[in-house]
Amino acid sequence: MSDSHPMADVAPEPGVRKPDPVLVANNLQRSFGGLQAVDIDHLEVQRHTVTSLIGPNGAGKTTLFNLLTGFDTPDFGEWHLNGGPLVGIAAFQVARRGMVRTFQLTRSLARLTVMDNMLVAAKDNKGEGLWGALTGGWHATEQANEDRATELLERFGLEHMANEFAGGLSGGQRKLLEMARALMMNPEVVMLDEPMAGVNPALTQSLLTHITGLRDAGKTVVFVEHDMDVVQEISDWVVVMAEGRVIAEGPPEAIAKNRAVIDAYLGEHHGEAAT
Amino acid sequence: MDWGSIFIDGILATIGPVTAAYAISAIGLNLQFGYAGLLNFGHVAFMLVGAYGMAITVDFGGPLWLGIIIGILVAMLLGFLLGLPTLRLRADYLAITTIAAAEAIRLVVRSSWAEPLTNGVFGIQGFADSFFSLNPFPPAELYGIGSLVVTGRKLWVMIVGWTIAALFVFVVHRLMKSPWGRVIKAIREDEDATTSLGKNVFAYKLQALMIGGAIGGVAGMILAIDQQNVTPDAYLPQITFILYVIVILGGAGTILGPIVGAVVFQFLFFTIDALMVNAQADIGWVGDLLTPAAAGQVKLVLVGLGMMVLMVFRPQGILGSREEALIDER
């Protein structure tokens, strides 16, 4: 991928500047009571990359996702998408501006069909307004959306399920549906919260292919993951969090050897006696 | 036992204006609860403010058509006021707020403080004269087949009531088949997911609450017009729960569910009622056992029992899809 070249000169250190950041966060802080869940000085996400966010449980990864996508409000700090500030912007508007997220626990709209799950994600359908719904005139948009949804469902191998209720899908199929649904919005940045959690190895491979496919289609992917092997395989850049802070970032090879990362994952005394 | 008259009593109640009003009100509740998943436990309040909005306007010298518009607007305003603080919060906040607001509104309306406007416990009468002056049927004439007859006055209210019910069925059908309706159903399934897809969940929920409320307001007006009378104690909390029974019985989240639910509920309710009145009169030991007051309770027990049986064997209601009902939430 030629896109990874610009990253070659970027130093692997926390908070480093990148040549073409799509997402920038400054001094972002969120605490729950006495717990400092997120405390980030500076973080940039390079455009057209797969950036993975790793860290032990409780490192603040999901909280960071919630903050960036407007699902939670920081105590302090600011962040931009494509230079546009996102402070005080409601979650649904963040999504419309091109940053779409998925959830750790899959959220399919169970009693809607797979096709309706896709269509509900489409943008700018005037039939979604009350007036448009009553007066009609939205069928052409709907047809175009359906065609696009069918294409996406084919890509994710779900086209034969289009008319089934989403609640009838298997866990893995729901993950695929959630990803396909997010793409229905034509997002610029896709934020995937543990897309590989609870998924069998065969499906993991298929999900990974889809994720790199997104990058190759010109999107920026940020995803949370625990499994280091997975991260090594597809990431262009890795950001490591522990106790709410970014403790390291860099290309996957550099991260694998990083002392601070090993300490954060295995505990500082792992070289001594196994417990 | 006169089975013929028992069934005729049941059928007359079933096709009457009260059933039409309940069906309409249930259409509004079904939009809120069945489609949008909003737990509105104070639906009767929308009926109350709709009926009073109309009656007070006429009482103060306004024309009936203006009263109807004001009634609808007041019902929508109530939905707006109830939704504004609660719809951003968890679902149960709306439930608590609506049930409390419904009782509070009824008590304020019947208080002596509000008497200049509402005439307190006595209510307002005779506001629908201009409605009945439009009646094309001679009011005292009887219409029907055999002993199944209604007066021309009743017939007029019935025709208008059921026509409005049909109109709302059409409107809700059109809404729910549109992309707007799809977003509403998506919100019922998962609010966060719908938000993540760029939909303003709060605005949609508010719209559903206000439209459902307006439909409830119209139902209140029909009930009031039929009796030419509004009194605060006609709007007790149990009406809300009868409406829930109707919606669930017919099938929550189905287009015709509220109509079917209202018809079946009213038929069973009044047939059982007539049956018990007959049994008390004709069968010695039943008359000894059941005082008229006790009979009213037994009737409710039987309705409750029927509901339980339905929930066990057909949890999706009469028109609901079994496949849909069996999908678990996650």
Coordinates of C-alpha atoms in Angstrom, one line a residue:
Chain A
M1 CA 0.0 0.0 0.0
S2 CA 1.5 3.3 -1.1
D3 CA -0.4 5.0 1.7
S4 CA 1.8 3.5 4.3
H5 CA 4.8 5.3 2.9
P6 CA 4.1 8.7 4.4
M7 CA 4.1 7.0 7.8
A8 CA 7.6 5.6 7.3
D9 CA 9.2 8.8 8.6
V10 CA 6.9 9.1 11.6
A11 CA 8.7 8.5 14.8
P12 CA 7.2 5.8 17.0
E13 CA 6.5 7.8 20.1
P14 CA 3.3 8.8 21.9
G15 CA 1.5 11.9 20.5
V16 CA 3.7 12.1 17.4
R17 CA 2.5 14.4 14.6
K18 CA 1.5 12.7 11.3
P19 CA 1.6 14.0 7.8
D20 CA -2.1 13.9 7.0
P21 CA -4.2 13.4 10.1
V22 CA -8.0 12.9 9.6
L23 CA -8.7 12.8 13.4
V24 CA -6.9 14.9 16.0
A25 CA -7.5 15.0 19.7
N26 CA -6.0 17.5 22.2
N27 CA -5.8 17.2 25.9
L28 CA -8.8 14.9 26.1
Q29 CA -9.9 13.9 29.6
R30 CA -12.7 11.9 31.1
S31 CA -12.9 10.7 34.7
F32 CA -15.6 8.6 36.4
G33 CA -15.5 9.6 40.0
G34 CA -11.9 9.2 41.1
L35 CA -10.9 7.1 38.1
Q36 CA -9.2 8.8 35.3
A37 CA -10.6 6.8 32.4
V38 CA -9.1 8.8 29.6
D39 CA -6.2 11.3 29.7
I40 CA -4.7 12.0 26.3
D41 CA -2.4 14.9 25.6
H42 CA -2.3 14.6 21.9
L43 CA -3.3 11.9 19.4
E44 CA -3.5 11.9 15.6
V45 CA -4.9 9.3 13.3
Q46 CA -3.4 9.2 9.8
R47 CA -5.9 9.2 6.9
H48 CA -6.3 6.0 4.8
T49 CA -4.7 3.7 7.4
V50 CA -5.8 0.9 9.6
T51 CA -4.9 2.2 13.1
S52 CA -5.5 -0.2 15.9
L53 CA -6.0 0.7 19.5
I54 CA -4.8 -1.8 21.9
G55 CA -4.3 -2.0 25.6
P56 CA -5.2 -4.2 28.7
N57 CA -8.8 -4.2 30.1
G58 CA -9.8 -0.9 31.6
A59 CA -7.2 1.0 29.6
G60 CA -9.9 3.4 28.4
K61 CA -10.2 2.3 24.8
T62 CA -14.0 2.1 24.6
T63 CA -14.3 5.3 26.6
L64 CA -12.0 7.0 24.1
F65 CA -14.3 5.7 21.3
N66 CA -17.3 7.0 23.1
L67 CA -15.8 10.4 23.5
L68 CA -14.6 10.7 19.9
T69 CA -18.0 9.7 18.5
G70 CA -20.0 11.9 20.8
F71 CA -21.6 9.0 22.8
D72 CA -19.9 10.4 25.9
T73 CA -18.8 14.0 26.9
P74 CA -15.3 14.7 28.0
D75 CA -14.5 16.7 31.1
F76 CA -12.0 18.6 29.1
G77 CA -10.3 18.8 25.7
E78 CA -11.2 19.1 22.1
W79 CA -10.9 17.0 18.9
H80 CA -11.4 17.5 15.2
L81 CA -12.5 15.5 12.2
N82 CA -11.0 16.8 9.0
G83 CA -10.2 20.1 10.8
G84 CA -13.9 20.5 11.9
P85 CA -14.2 20.7 15.7
L86 CA -16.4 18.0 17.3
V87 CA -16.8 19.5 20.8
G88 CA -20.4 19.6 21.8
I89 CA -21.6 17.8 18.6
A90 CA -24.3 15.2 19.2
A91 CA -23.5 11.6 18.4
F92 CA -25.9 11.4 15.5
Q93 CA -24.3 14.5 13.9
V94 CA -20.8 13.0 14.4
A95 CA -22.0 10.0 12.4
R96 CA -23.4 12.2 9.7
R97 CA -20.1 14.1 9.4
G98 CA -18.5 10.9 8.4
M99 CA -17.2 9.1 11.6
V100 CA -19.3 6.0 12.1
R101 CA -18.8 3.5 15.0
T102 CA -19.8 0.0 15.8
F103 CA -20.2 -1.5 19.3
Q104 CA -18.4 -4.0 21.3
L105 CA -21.6 -6.0 21.8
T106 CA -23.2 -6.3 18.4
R107 CA -26.2 -4.1 18.0
S108 CA -28.4 -5.5 15.2
L109 CA -31.9 -4.1 15.0
A110 CA -33.4 -7.5 15.7
R111 CA -37.0 -7.1 14.6
L112 CA -36.0 -5.3 11.4
T113 CA -35.0 -7.3 8.3
V114 CA -31.4 -7.3 7.3
M115 CA -32.3 -5.1 4.3
D116 CA -34.1 -2.6 6.6
N117 CA -31.0 -2.6 8.9
M118 CA -29.0 -1.5 5.9
L119 CA -31.6 1.0 4.6
V120 CA -32.0 2.7 7.9
A121 CA -28.3 3.7 7.8
A122 CA -28.6 5.5 4.5
K123 CA -28.2 9.2 4.6
D124 CA -30.4 12.0 3.3
N125 CA -33.6 10.1 2.6
K126 CA -36.4 12.7 2.6
G127 CA -38.9 10.0 3.5
E128 CA -37.3 10.0 7.0
G129 CA -38.8 13.4 7.7
L130 CA -42.4 13.4 8.9
W131 CA -43.6 15.5 6.0
G132 CA -41.7 13.5 3.4
A133 CA -43.1 10.3 4.9
L134 CA -46.7 11.5 4.5
T135 CA -46.4 13.1 1.1
G136 CA -44.2 10.5 -0.6
G137 CA -41.7 11.1 -3.3
W138 CA -38.9 9.1 -1.5
H139 CA -39.2 5.9 -3.6
A140 CA -36.5 6.8 -6.1
T141 CA -34.0 7.4 -3.2
E142 CA -35.1 4.2 -1.6
Q143 CA -34.5 2.2 -4.8
A144 CA -31.0 3.6 -5.2
N145 CA -30.3 2.8 -1.5
E146 CA -31.6 -0.7 -1.9
D147 CA -29.3 -1.2 -4.9
R148 CA -26.3 0.0 -2.8
A149 CA -27.4 -2.1 0.1
T150 CA -27.6 -5.2 -2.0
E151 CA -24.1 -4.6 -3.3
L152 CA -22.8 -4.3 0.2
L153 CA -24.7 -7.3 1.4
E154 CA -23.2 -9.3 -1.5
R155 CA -19.7 -8.1 -0.5
F156 CA -20.3 -9.3 3.0
G157 CA -22.0 -12.6 2.0
L158 CA -25.3 -11.7 3.5
E159 CA -27.4 -11.2 0.4
H160 CA -29.3 -14.4 0.8
M161 CA -30.4 -13.2 4.3
A162 CA -31.7 -9.8 3.1
N163 CA -35.3 -10.5 4.0
E164 CA -34.7 -12.3 7.2
F165 CA -35.0 -10.6 10.6
A166 CA -31.6 -9.5 11.8
G167 CA -32.4 -11.2 15.1
G168 CA -32.3 -14.5 13.3
L169 CA -28.7 -14.1 12.2
S170 CA -25.8 -15.9 13.9
G171 CA -23.4 -13.9 16.0
G172 CA -20.8 -13.7 13.3
Q173 CA -23.3 -12.7 10.7
R174 CA -24.4 -9.9 12.9
K175 CA -20.9 -8.6 13.1
L176 CA -20.7 -8.6 9.3
L177 CA -24.1 -6.9 9.1
E178 CA -23.0 -4.2 11.6
M179 CA -19.9 -3.5 9.5
A180 CA -21.9 -3.5 6.2
R181 CA -24.5 -1.2 7.8
A182 CA -21.9 1.3 8.9
L183 CA -20.6 1.4 5.3
M184 CA -24.1 2.3 4.1
M185 CA -23.4 5.8 5.5
N186 CA -20.4 6.2 3.3
P187 CA -18.2 7.1 6.2
E188 CA -14.8 8.6 6.1
V189 CA -13.7 7.1 9.4
V190 CA -14.9 3.7 10.6
M191 CA -14.5 3.1 14.3
L192 CA -14.8 -0.6 15.1
D193 CA -15.0 -1.5 18.8
E194 CA -13.6 -5.0 19.2
P195 CA -15.0 -6.4 15.9
M196 CA -13.3 -9.7 16.5
A197 CA -14.6 -10.4 20.0
G198 CA -16.3 -13.7 20.3
V199 CA -15.9 -14.6 16.6
N200 CA -14.5 -17.9 15.4
P201 CA -11.1 -18.0 13.6
A202 CA -12.5 -18.5 10.1
L203 CA -14.7 -15.5 10.5
T204 CA -11.9 -13.5 12.0
Q205 CA -10.0 -13.9 8.8
S206 CA -12.9 -12.8 6.8
L207 CA -13.4 -9.7 9.0
L208 CA -9.7 -8.9 8.7
T209 CA -10.0 -9.0 4.9
H210 CA -13.0 -6.6 5.1
I211 CA -11.1 -4.2 7.3
T212 CA -8.1 -4.0 5.0
G213 CA -10.6 -3.8 2.2
L214 CA -12.1 -0.6 3.8
R215 CA -8.7 1.0 3.9
D216 CA -8.0 0.1 0.3
A217 CA -11.3 1.7 -0.6
G218 CA -10.1 5.0 0.8
K219 CA -11.5 4.9 4.4
T220 CA -9.7 5.3 7.6
V221 CA -10.2 2.5 10.1
V222 CA -9.7 2.7 13.8
F223 CA -10.3 -0.5 15.7
V224 CA -10.0 -1.8 19.2
E225 CA -8.5 -5.2 19.6
H226 CA -6.9 -7.4 22.3
D227 CA -5.3 -10.0 20.1
M228 CA -1.7 -9.0 19.3
D229 CA -1.5 -11.4 16.4
V230 CA -4.5 -9.9 14.7
V231 CA -3.1 -6.4 15.3
Q232 CA 0.3 -7.3 13.8
E233 CA -1.3 -8.8 10.7
I234 CA -3.4 -5.8 9.5
S235 CA -2.4 -2.6 11.2
D236 CA -0.5 0.2 9.6
W237 CA -0.1 1.9 13.0
V238 CA -0.8 0.8 16.5
V239 CA -1.7 3.0 19.5
V240 CA -1.3 1.5 22.9
M241 CA -3.3 2.7 25.9
A242 CA -2.9 1.9 29.5
E243 CA -4.7 3.5 32.5
G244 CA -6.3 6.1 30.2
R245 CA -3.0 7.3 28.6
V246 CA -1.4 6.6 25.3
I247 CA 1.8 4.9 26.4
A248 CA 3.2 4.0 23.0
E249 CA 2.4 4.2 19.3
G250 CA 4.2 3.2 16.2
P251 CA 4.2 0.6 13.4
P252 CA 3.3 -2.9 14.6
E253 CA 6.9 -4.3 14.5
A254 CA 8.1 -1.5 16.8
I255 CA 5.2 -1.9 19.2
A256 CA 5.9 -5.7 19.6
K257 CA 9.3 -4.9 21.0
N258 CA 8.3 -1.9 23.0
R259 CA 9.2 -2.4 26.7
A260 CA 6.4 -0.1 28.0
V261 CA 3.8 -2.2 26.1
I262 CA 5.1 -5.5 27.3
D263 CA 5.0 -4.1 30.9
A264 CA 1.5 -2.8 30.5
Y265 CA 0.2 -6.1 29.1
L266 CA 2.1 -8.6 31.3
G267 CA 2.8 -6.6 34.4
E268 CA 6.1 -5.0 35.2
H269 CA 7.5 -8.0 37.0
H270 CA 6.8 -10.6 34.3
G271 CA 10.4 -11.4 33.8
E272 CA 10.8 -12.5 37.4
A273 CA 8.5 -15.2 38.8
A274 CA 5.4 -16.4 37.0
T275 CA 2.2 -16.3 39.1
Chain B
M1 CA -81.0 -17.2 29.8
D2 CA -81.7 -15.1 26.7
W3 CA -78.7 -15.8 24.6
G4 CA -80.0 -13.7 21.7
S5 CA -80.2 -10.5 23.8
I6 CA -76.8 -11.3 25.4
F7 CA -75.1 -11.3 22.1
I8 CA -77.0 -8.3 20.8
D9 CA -75.9 -6.3 23.8
G10 CA -72.3 -7.4 23.2
I11 CA -72.5 -6.5 19.5
L12 CA -74.1 -3.2 20.1
A13 CA -71.4 -2.2 22.5
T14 CA -68.7 -3.5 20.1
I15 CA -69.8 -1.4 17.1
G16 CA -70.6 1.7 19.2
P17 CA -68.8 5.0 19.5
V18 CA -67.0 4.0 22.7
T19 CA -65.3 1.2 20.9
A20 CA -64.4 3.5 18.0
A21 CA -62.9 6.0 20.5
Y22 CA -60.9 3.2 22.3
A23 CA -59.7 1.9 18.9
I24 CA -58.5 5.4 17.9
S25 CA -56.8 6.0 21.2
A26 CA -55.2 2.6 20.9
I27 CA -53.9 3.5 17.4
G28 CA -52.1 6.4 19.1
L29 CA -50.7 4.3 21.9
N30 CA -49.7 1.6 19.4
L31 CA -47.6 4.2 17.5
Q32 CA -45.9 5.1 20.8
F33 CA -45.6 1.7 22.4
G34 CA -45.9 -0.8 19.6
Y35 CA -43.7 0.9 17.1
A36 CA -41.4 3.4 18.9
G37 CA -41.2 1.4 22.1
L38 CA -42.1 4.4 24.3
L39 CA -43.7 3.4 27.6
N40 CA -46.4 6.0 27.9
F41 CA -48.4 5.0 31.0
G42 CA -50.5 8.1 30.9
H43 CA -52.2 7.9 27.6
V44 CA -55.6 8.8 29.2
A45 CA -54.2 12.3 29.9
F46 CA -54.0 12.9 26.1
M47 CA -57.6 11.9 25.8
L48 CA -58.5 14.2 28.7
V49 CA -56.7 17.3 27.4
G50 CA -58.1 16.7 23.9
A51 CA -61.7 16.5 25.2
Y52 CA -61.3 19.4 27.6
G53 CA -59.4 21.5 25.0
M54 CA -62.4 21.1 22.7
A55 CA -65.1 21.5 25.4
I56 CA -63.6 24.6 27.0
T57 CA -63.2 26.3 23.7
V58 CA -66.9 25.8 22.9
D59 CA -67.9 26.7 26.4
F60 CA -66.2 30.1 26.0
G61 CA -68.1 30.7 22.8
G62 CA -65.7 29.3 20.2
P63 CA -66.9 27.2 17.3
L64 CA -66.6 23.4 17.5
W65 CA -64.1 23.1 14.7
L66 CA -61.8 25.5 16.5
G67 CA -62.3 23.5 19.7
I68 CA -61.2 20.3 17.8
I69 CA -58.0 22.1 16.5
I70 CA -57.2 23.4 20.0
G71 CA -57.8 20.0 21.5
I72 CA -55.3 18.4 19.0
L73 CA -52.8 21.2 19.7
V74 CA -53.1 20.9 23.4
A75 CA -52.6 17.1 23.2
M76 CA -49.5 17.6 21.1
L77 CA -48.2 20.2 23.5
L78 CA -48.7 17.8 26.4
G79 CA -46.6 15.2 24.5
F80 CA -43.9 17.8 23.9
L81 CA -43.8 18.9 27.6
L82 CA -43.7 15.3 28.8
G83 CA -41.1 14.2 26.3
L84 CA -38.8 17.1 26.5
P85 CA -37.3 16.3 29.9
T86 CA -37.7 12.5 29.8
L87 CA -36.9 11.2 26.3
R88 CA -33.2 11.7 26.6
L89 CA -33.2 9.5 29.7
R90 CA -33.8 5.8 30.1
A91 CA -37.2 4.5 29.1
D92 CA -38.6 4.1 32.6
Y93 CA -38.4 7.9 33.2
L94 CA -41.1 8.5 30.6
A95 CA -43.2 5.7 32.2
I96 CA -43.0 7.3 35.7
T97 CA -43.6 10.8 34.4
T98 CA -46.5 10.0 32.2
I99 CA -48.4 8.0 34.8
A100 CA -47.9 10.7 37.4
A101 CA -48.7 13.5 35.0
A102 CA -52.0 11.8 33.9
E103 CA -53.3 11.7 37.5
A104 CA -52.0 15.2 38.3
I105 CA -53.8 16.6 35.3
R106 CA -57.0 14.9 36.2
L107 CA -56.8 16.1 39.8
V108 CA -56.1 19.7 38.7
V109 CA -58.9 19.6 36.3
R110 CA -61.4 18.5 38.9
S111 CA -60.1 20.8 41.6
S112 CA -62.2 23.8 42.7
W113 CA -59.2 26.0 41.7
A114 CA -59.7 25.2 38.1
E115 CA -63.5 25.5 38.2
P116 CA -63.7 28.8 36.2
L117 CA -62.2 26.9 33.3
T118 CA -63.3 23.3 33.7
N119 CA -66.3 23.5 36.0
G120 CA -64.5 21.1 38.4
V121 CA -66.1 17.7 39.1
F122 CA -69.3 18.7 37.3
G123 CA -67.5 19.0 34.0
I124 CA -68.8 20.6 30.8
Q125 CA -71.9 19.6 28.9
G126 CA -73.6 20.4 25.7
F127 CA -70.7 21.5 23.6
A128 CA -71.3 19.3 20.6
D129 CA -74.7 20.7 19.4
S130 CA -73.2 21.9 16.2
F131 CA -71.9 18.4 15.6
F132 CA -75.3 16.9 16.0
S133 CA -76.9 19.6 13.9
L134 CA -74.9 18.1 11.0
N135 CA -76.5 14.7 11.6
P136 CA -78.3 13.6 8.4
F137 CA -80.2 10.9 10.2
P138 CA -83.4 11.8 12.2
P139 CA -82.0 11.4 15.8
A140 CA -84.9 9.4 17.2
E141 CA -85.3 7.1 14.3
L142 CA -84.1 3.5 14.7
Y143 CA -81.7 1.9 12.3
G144 CA -80.6 -1.7 12.0
I145 CA -81.7 -5.3 11.5
G146 CA -84.1 -7.1 13.8
S147 CA -83.4 -6.2 17.4
L148 CA -79.9 -5.0 16.5
V149 CA -80.9 -1.3 16.3
V150 CA -79.3 2.1 17.1
T151 CA -80.8 5.5 17.1
G152 CA -80.0 8.0 14.3
R153 CA -78.1 10.0 16.8
K154 CA -75.9 7.1 17.8
L155 CA -75.5 6.1 14.2
W156 CA -74.1 9.5 13.3
V157 CA -71.4 9.3 16.0
M158 CA -70.6 5.8 15.0
I159 CA -70.1 6.6 11.4
V160 CA -67.9 9.6 12.2
G161 CA -66.0 7.7 14.9
W162 CA -65.2 4.7 12.7
T163 CA -64.4 6.9 9.7
I164 CA -61.8 8.7 11.8
A165 CA -60.5 5.4 13.0
A166 CA -60.1 4.3 9.4
L167 CA -58.4 7.5 8.6
F168 CA -55.8 7.1 11.3
V169 CA -55.2 3.5 10.3
F170 CA -54.4 4.8 6.9
V171 CA -52.1 7.6 8.2
V172 CA -50.2 5.3 10.6
H173 CA -49.9 2.7 7.8
R174 CA -48.4 5.3 5.5
L175 CA -46.0 6.5 8.2
M176 CA -44.9 3.1 9.2
K177 CA -44.3 1.9 5.6
S178 CA -42.1 5.0 5.0
P179 CA -38.4 5.5 5.9
W180 CA -39.7 7.5 8.9
G181 CA -41.4 4.5 10.3
R182 CA -38.3 2.4 9.7
V183 CA -36.3 4.8 11.9
I184 CA -39.1 4.7 14.6
K185 CA -38.9 0.8 14.6
A186 CA -35.1 1.0 14.7
I187 CA -35.3 3.2 17.8
R188 CA -37.5 0.6 19.4
E189 CA -34.9 -2.1 18.8
D190 CA -31.8 -0.1 19.9
E191 CA -31.5 3.6 20.5
D192 CA -27.7 3.7 20.5
A193 CA -27.3 1.8 17.3
T194 CA -29.8 4.1 15.7
T195 CA -27.9 7.1 17.0
S196 CA -24.7 5.6 15.6
L197 CA -26.4 5.6 12.2
G198 CA -26.8 9.3 12.3
K199 CA -30.4 9.5 13.3
N200 CA -31.7 12.1 15.8
V201 CA -33.3 9.6 18.1
F202 CA -34.6 12.2 20.5
A203 CA -36.5 14.2 17.8
Y204 CA -38.0 11.0 16.4
K205 CA -39.2 9.9 19.8
L206 CA -40.7 13.3 20.5
Q207 CA -42.5 13.2 17.2
A208 CA -43.9 9.7 17.9
L209 CA -45.1 10.8 21.4
M210 CA -46.7 14.0 20.0
I211 CA -48.5 12.3 17.1
G212 CA -49.7 9.4 19.3
G213 CA -50.8 12.0 21.8
A214 CA -52.7 13.9 19.2
I215 CA -54.5 10.7 18.1
G216 CA -55.3 10.0 21.7
G217 CA -56.7 13.6 22.0
V218 CA -59.1 13.0 19.1
A219 CA -60.3 9.8 20.7
G220 CA -61.0 11.7 23.9
M221 CA -63.1 14.2 21.8
I222 CA -65.2 11.4 20.3
L223 CA -65.9 10.0 23.7
A224 CA -66.9 13.4 24.9
I225 CA -69.0 14.2 21.8
D226 CA -70.9 10.9 22.1
Q227 CA -71.9 11.8 25.7
Q228 CA -72.1 15.6 25.1
N229 CA -70.3 15.6 28.5
V230 CA -66.7 15.8 29.8
T231 CA -66.1 15.0 33.5
P232 CA -62.6 14.5 35.0
D233 CA -63.5 11.2 36.5
A234 CA -64.2 9.7 33.1
Y235 CA -60.4 9.7 32.6
L236 CA -59.2 7.4 35.3
P237 CA -55.7 5.7 35.1
Q238 CA -57.3 2.3 34.3
I239 CA -58.3 3.5 30.9
T240 CA -54.6 3.7 30.0
F241 CA -54.3 0.1 31.0
I242 CA -57.4 -1.0 29.1
L243 CA -55.8 0.6 26.1
Y244 CA -52.6 -1.4 26.7
V245 CA -54.7 -4.6 26.9
I246 CA -56.3 -3.6 23.6
V247 CA -53.0 -2.9 21.9
I248 CA -51.3 -6.1 23.2
L249 CA -54.4 -8.2 22.5
G250 CA -54.6 -7.0 18.9
G251 CA -50.9 -7.2 18.4
A252 CA -48.5 -4.4 19.3
G253 CA -46.7 -3.0 16.4
T254 CA -49.3 -4.1 13.8
I255 CA -51.4 -1.7 11.7
L256 CA -54.8 -3.2 12.4
G257 CA -54.0 -4.5 15.9
P258 CA -55.6 -1.6 17.8
I259 CA -58.9 -2.0 15.8
V260 CA -59.1 -5.8 16.3
G261 CA -58.0 -5.5 19.9
A262 CA -60.7 -2.9 20.7
V263 CA -63.4 -4.9 18.9
V264 CA -62.5 -8.2 20.6
F265 CA -62.0 -6.6 24.0
Q266 CA -65.2 -4.7 24.0
F267 CA -67.2 -7.7 22.6
L268 CA -65.9 -10.0 25.3
F269 CA -66.2 -7.4 28.0
F270 CA -69.8 -6.5 27.3
T271 CA -70.9 -10.0 26.4
I272 CA -69.6 -11.3 29.7
D273 CA -71.3 -8.3 31.4
A274 CA -74.7 -9.1 29.8
L275 CA -74.2 -12.8 30.5
M276 CA -73.7 -12.1 34.2
V277 CA -76.6 -9.7 34.4
N278 CA -78.8 -12.4 32.8
A279 CA -77.4 -15.2 35.0
Q280 CA -78.1 -13.1 38.1
A281 CA -81.7 -12.7 37.1
D282 CA -82.4 -16.2 35.8
I283 CA -80.3 -18.6 37.8
G284 CA -81.2 -18.6 41.5
W285 CA -77.8 -19.6 43.0
V286 CA -75.9 -17.1 40.8
G287 CA -78.1 -14.3 41.9
D288 CA -77.6 -15.3 45.6
L289 CA -73.8 -15.5 45.1
L290 CA -73.2 -12.4 43.1
T291 CA -74.3 -9.0 44.1
P292 CA -74.2 -6.5 41.2
A293 CA -71.1 -5.0 42.7
A294 CA -69.3 -8.3 42.9
A295 CA -70.3 -9.1 39.3
G296 CA -68.4 -6.1 38.2
Q297 CA -65.3 -7.4 39.9
V298 CA -65.7 -10.9 38.5
K299 CA -66.0 -9.5 35.0
L300 CA -62.6 -7.9 35.4
V301 CA -61.2 -11.1 36.8
L302 CA -62.4 -12.9 33.8
V303 CA -60.9 -10.3 31.5
G304 CA -57.6 -10.6 33.4
L305 CA -57.7 -14.4 33.1
G306 CA -58.3 -14.1 29.3
M307 CA -55.3 -11.8 29.0
M308 CA -53.1 -14.3 30.8
V309 CA -54.2 -17.2 28.6
L310 CA -53.5 -15.0 25.6
M311 CA -50.0 -14.2 26.8
V312 CA -49.2 -17.8 27.4
F313 CA -50.5 -19.1 24.0
R314 CA -50.2 -16.1 21.8
P315 CA -47.8 -13.5 23.3
Q316 CA -47.7 -11.6 20.0
G317 CA -51.4 -10.8 20.1
I318 CA -54.1 -11.7 17.6
L319 CA -52.4 -10.1 14.5
G320 CA -48.8 -10.1 15.6
S321 CA -46.2 -12.3 13.9
R322 CA -45.0 -15.3 16.0
E323 CA -41.6 -15.2 14.3
E324 CA -41.1 -11.6 15.4
A325 CA -42.2 -12.3 18.9
L326 CA -39.8 -15.1 19.3
I327 CA -36.7 -13.0 18.5
D328 CA -35.0 -12.2 21.7
E329 CA -33.6 -8.8 22.3
R330 CA -30.0 -9.7 21.8

